[in-house]
Amino acid sequence: MNSQQSLIIPAVLLLAITIIVGAVLINNSCQSVNDTKPLIQVNASNAIKIVGNNSSAVAYISSNFKVPDWRVVRATMIENATYEINGSIIQEGNNFWKIEMMERSCACSGVKDLYVVEGHVSPYTGELTYLSTKSVSESKYEKTTCASTDCH
């Protein structure tokens, strides 16, 4: 065997080892990147149930929500956004389900009050992180929010 042939075998082995080690490192780095982003465990339906089962929400709904045909329930995923509520700002980067349960105060024509339960639910843990109950004018809500209640 000449000297060139004796160098080929170690070179091929070194190349094979380099490829294997590189593939392992790339695979591990991809897994660690994927592991940092949690999977959504709580869907919209579950988030609605979490808000609807809260004792404050139950009390408010039982006192104020009377006619299911006047009611709207909406779930919106808020992703990595700065979100303003009543003049305060929620930190950027928090994903959450925004749940709105609302019902008109009457079937009269014109702009009336809405009874509103609003909650924020973590899509990862199911934790209820914000809850408010209030009565607000329909004019404070966008038309698409309450279109099915005929408020505009």
Short mmCIF file of C-alpha atoms in Angstrom, two decimals:
data_model
loop_
_atom_site.label_atom_id
_atom_site.label_comp_id
_atom_site.label_asym_id
_atom_site.label_seq_id
_atom_site.Cartn_x
_atom_site.Cartn_y
_atom_site.Cartn_z
CA MET A 1 0.00 0.00 0.00
CA ASN A 2 1.48 3.37 -0.95
CA SER A 3 1.39 6.49 1.22
CA GLN A 4 -1.52 8.09 -0.68
CA GLN A 5 -3.75 5.06 -0.17
CA SER A 6 -2.89 4.90 3.52
CA LEU A 7 -4.03 8.54 3.92
CA ILE A 8 -7.38 8.00 2.18
CA ILE A 9 -8.85 5.69 4.83
CA PRO A 10 -8.20 8.08 7.78
CA ALA A 11 -9.43 11.03 5.68
CA VAL A 12 -12.69 9.20 4.85
CA LEU A 13 -13.13 8.24 8.51
CA LEU A 14 -12.48 11.83 9.62
CA LEU A 15 -15.01 13.12 7.06
CA ALA A 16 -17.63 10.58 8.21
CA ILE A 17 -17.10 11.48 11.87
CA THR A 18 -17.35 15.21 11.05
CA ILE A 19 -20.63 14.68 9.18
CA ILE A 20 -22.10 12.61 12.02
CA VAL A 21 -21.06 15.07 14.73
CA GLY A 22 -22.37 18.00 12.64
CA ALA A 23 -25.73 16.28 12.12
CA VAL A 24 -26.06 15.57 15.85
CA LEU A 25 -25.23 19.19 16.75
CA ILE A 26 -27.69 20.58 14.20
CA ASN A 27 -30.42 18.22 15.41
CA ASN A 28 -29.84 19.19 19.05
CA SER A 29 -29.87 22.92 18.28
CA CYS A 30 -33.13 22.57 16.32
CA GLN A 31 -34.71 20.69 19.21
CA SER A 32 -33.67 23.32 21.74
CA VAL A 33 -35.13 26.12 19.56
CA ASN A 34 -38.39 24.21 19.19
CA ASP A 35 -38.46 23.43 22.91
CA THR A 36 -38.38 27.14 23.84
CA LYS A 37 -41.75 27.85 22.21
CA PRO A 38 -44.49 26.11 24.19
CA LEU A 39 -47.27 24.36 22.36
CA ILE A 40 -50.77 25.76 22.62
CA GLN A 41 -52.64 23.45 24.97
CA VAL A 42 -55.84 25.45 25.46
CA ASN A 43 -58.11 26.00 22.45
CA ALA A 44 -60.73 28.73 22.05
CA SER A 45 -63.57 26.56 23.31
CA ASN A 46 -61.68 25.66 26.48
CA ALA A 47 -60.70 29.30 27.04
CA ILE A 48 -64.39 30.29 26.80
CA LYS A 49 -65.26 27.64 29.39
CA ILE A 50 -62.49 28.84 31.71
CA VAL A 51 -63.82 32.42 31.64
CA GLY A 52 -67.45 31.31 31.80
CA ASN A 53 -66.79 29.12 34.85
CA ASN A 54 -65.09 31.85 36.86
CA SER A 55 -67.21 32.67 39.93
CA SER A 56 -67.25 36.44 39.22
CA ALA A 57 -68.25 35.82 35.60
CA VAL A 58 -70.97 33.34 36.65
CA ALA A 59 -72.45 35.86 39.10
CA TYR A 60 -72.39 38.69 36.53
CA ILE A 61 -73.86 36.55 33.75
CA SER A 62 -76.65 35.19 35.95
CA SER A 63 -77.57 38.73 37.06
CA ASN A 64 -77.41 40.45 33.67
CA PHE A 65 -77.60 38.03 30.75
CA LYS A 66 -81.25 37.22 30.13
CA VAL A 67 -81.83 36.58 26.39
CA PRO A 68 -79.49 34.19 24.54
CA ASP A 69 -80.51 35.65 21.15
CA TRP A 70 -78.98 39.01 22.19
CA ARG A 71 -75.70 37.38 23.22
CA VAL A 72 -72.31 37.18 21.46
CA VAL A 73 -69.30 35.15 22.58
CA ARG A 74 -66.01 35.74 20.81
CA ALA A 75 -62.53 34.27 21.28
CA THR A 76 -59.54 35.98 19.69
CA MET A 77 -55.91 34.86 19.92
CA ILE A 78 -53.75 37.87 20.69
CA GLU A 79 -50.18 37.08 19.68
CA ASN A 80 -47.07 39.04 20.61
CA ALA A 81 -48.82 42.38 20.68
CA THR A 82 -48.96 45.38 22.92
CA TYR A 83 -52.61 45.65 23.82
CA GLU A 84 -54.39 48.59 25.37
CA ILE A 85 -57.28 48.09 27.76
CA ASN A 86 -58.91 51.10 29.42
CA GLY A 87 -55.74 53.14 28.96
CA SER A 88 -53.34 50.58 30.43
CA ILE A 89 -50.87 48.56 28.39
CA ILE A 90 -50.19 44.84 28.68
CA GLN A 91 -46.58 43.78 28.08
CA GLU A 92 -45.60 42.98 24.53
CA GLY A 93 -44.92 39.33 23.76
CA ASN A 94 -47.60 37.66 25.87
CA ASN A 95 -49.90 35.43 23.86
CA PHE A 96 -53.39 35.04 25.25
CA TRP A 97 -56.97 34.22 24.36
CA LYS A 98 -59.15 37.32 24.63
CA ILE A 99 -62.64 36.11 25.48
CA GLU A 100 -65.58 38.50 25.15
CA MET A 101 -69.05 37.52 26.30
CA MET A 102 -71.59 40.23 25.75
CA GLU A 103 -75.32 40.73 25.66
CA ARG A 104 -77.46 43.73 24.80
CA SER A 105 -79.37 45.30 27.64
CA CYS A 106 -82.54 45.46 25.51
CA ALA A 107 -83.88 44.79 22.03
CA CYS A 108 -84.68 48.45 21.42
CA SER A 109 -83.39 50.14 18.29
CA GLY A 110 -80.45 52.48 18.57
CA VAL A 111 -77.25 52.34 20.55
CA LYS A 112 -77.78 50.72 23.95
CA ASP A 113 -75.62 49.29 26.69
CA LEU A 114 -73.88 45.95 26.47
CA TYR A 115 -73.23 43.74 29.45
CA VAL A 116 -69.68 42.48 28.96
CA VAL A 117 -67.49 39.83 30.54
CA GLU A 118 -63.94 39.97 29.22
CA GLY A 119 -61.23 37.54 30.17
CA HIS A 120 -57.68 36.71 29.10
CA VAL A 121 -56.56 33.09 29.24
CA SER A 122 -53.07 31.68 28.72
CA PRO A 123 -53.14 29.35 25.70
CA TYR A 124 -50.34 27.33 27.30
CA THR A 125 -51.48 26.85 30.89
CA GLY A 126 -55.18 27.74 30.91
CA GLU A 127 -54.55 30.35 33.61
CA LEU A 128 -57.10 33.17 33.72
CA THR A 129 -54.84 36.24 33.81
CA TYR A 130 -57.44 39.02 33.51
CA LEU A 131 -61.19 39.28 34.08
CA SER A 132 -63.52 42.25 33.95
CA THR A 133 -67.28 42.63 34.09
CA LYS A 134 -68.84 45.86 32.95
CA SER A 135 -71.69 47.61 31.25
CA VAL A 136 -70.59 49.76 28.31
CA SER A 137 -72.20 51.58 25.42
CA GLU A 138 -72.33 49.62 22.17
CA SER A 139 -70.62 52.57 20.51
CA LYS A 140 -67.42 51.60 22.38
CA TYR A 141 -67.25 48.33 20.47
CA GLU A 142 -66.43 47.91 16.82
CA LYS A 143 -69.26 46.96 14.51
CA THR A 144 -67.91 43.48 13.76
CA THR A 145 -67.84 42.63 17.47
CA CYS A 146 -71.52 43.09 18.08
CA ALA A 147 -72.92 42.80 14.55
CA SER A 148 -74.89 39.69 15.45
CA THR A 149 -76.59 41.59 18.27
CA ASP A 150 -77.81 44.23 15.76
CA CYS A 151 -76.29 47.03 17.81
CA HIS A 152 -75.31 49.19 14.82
#
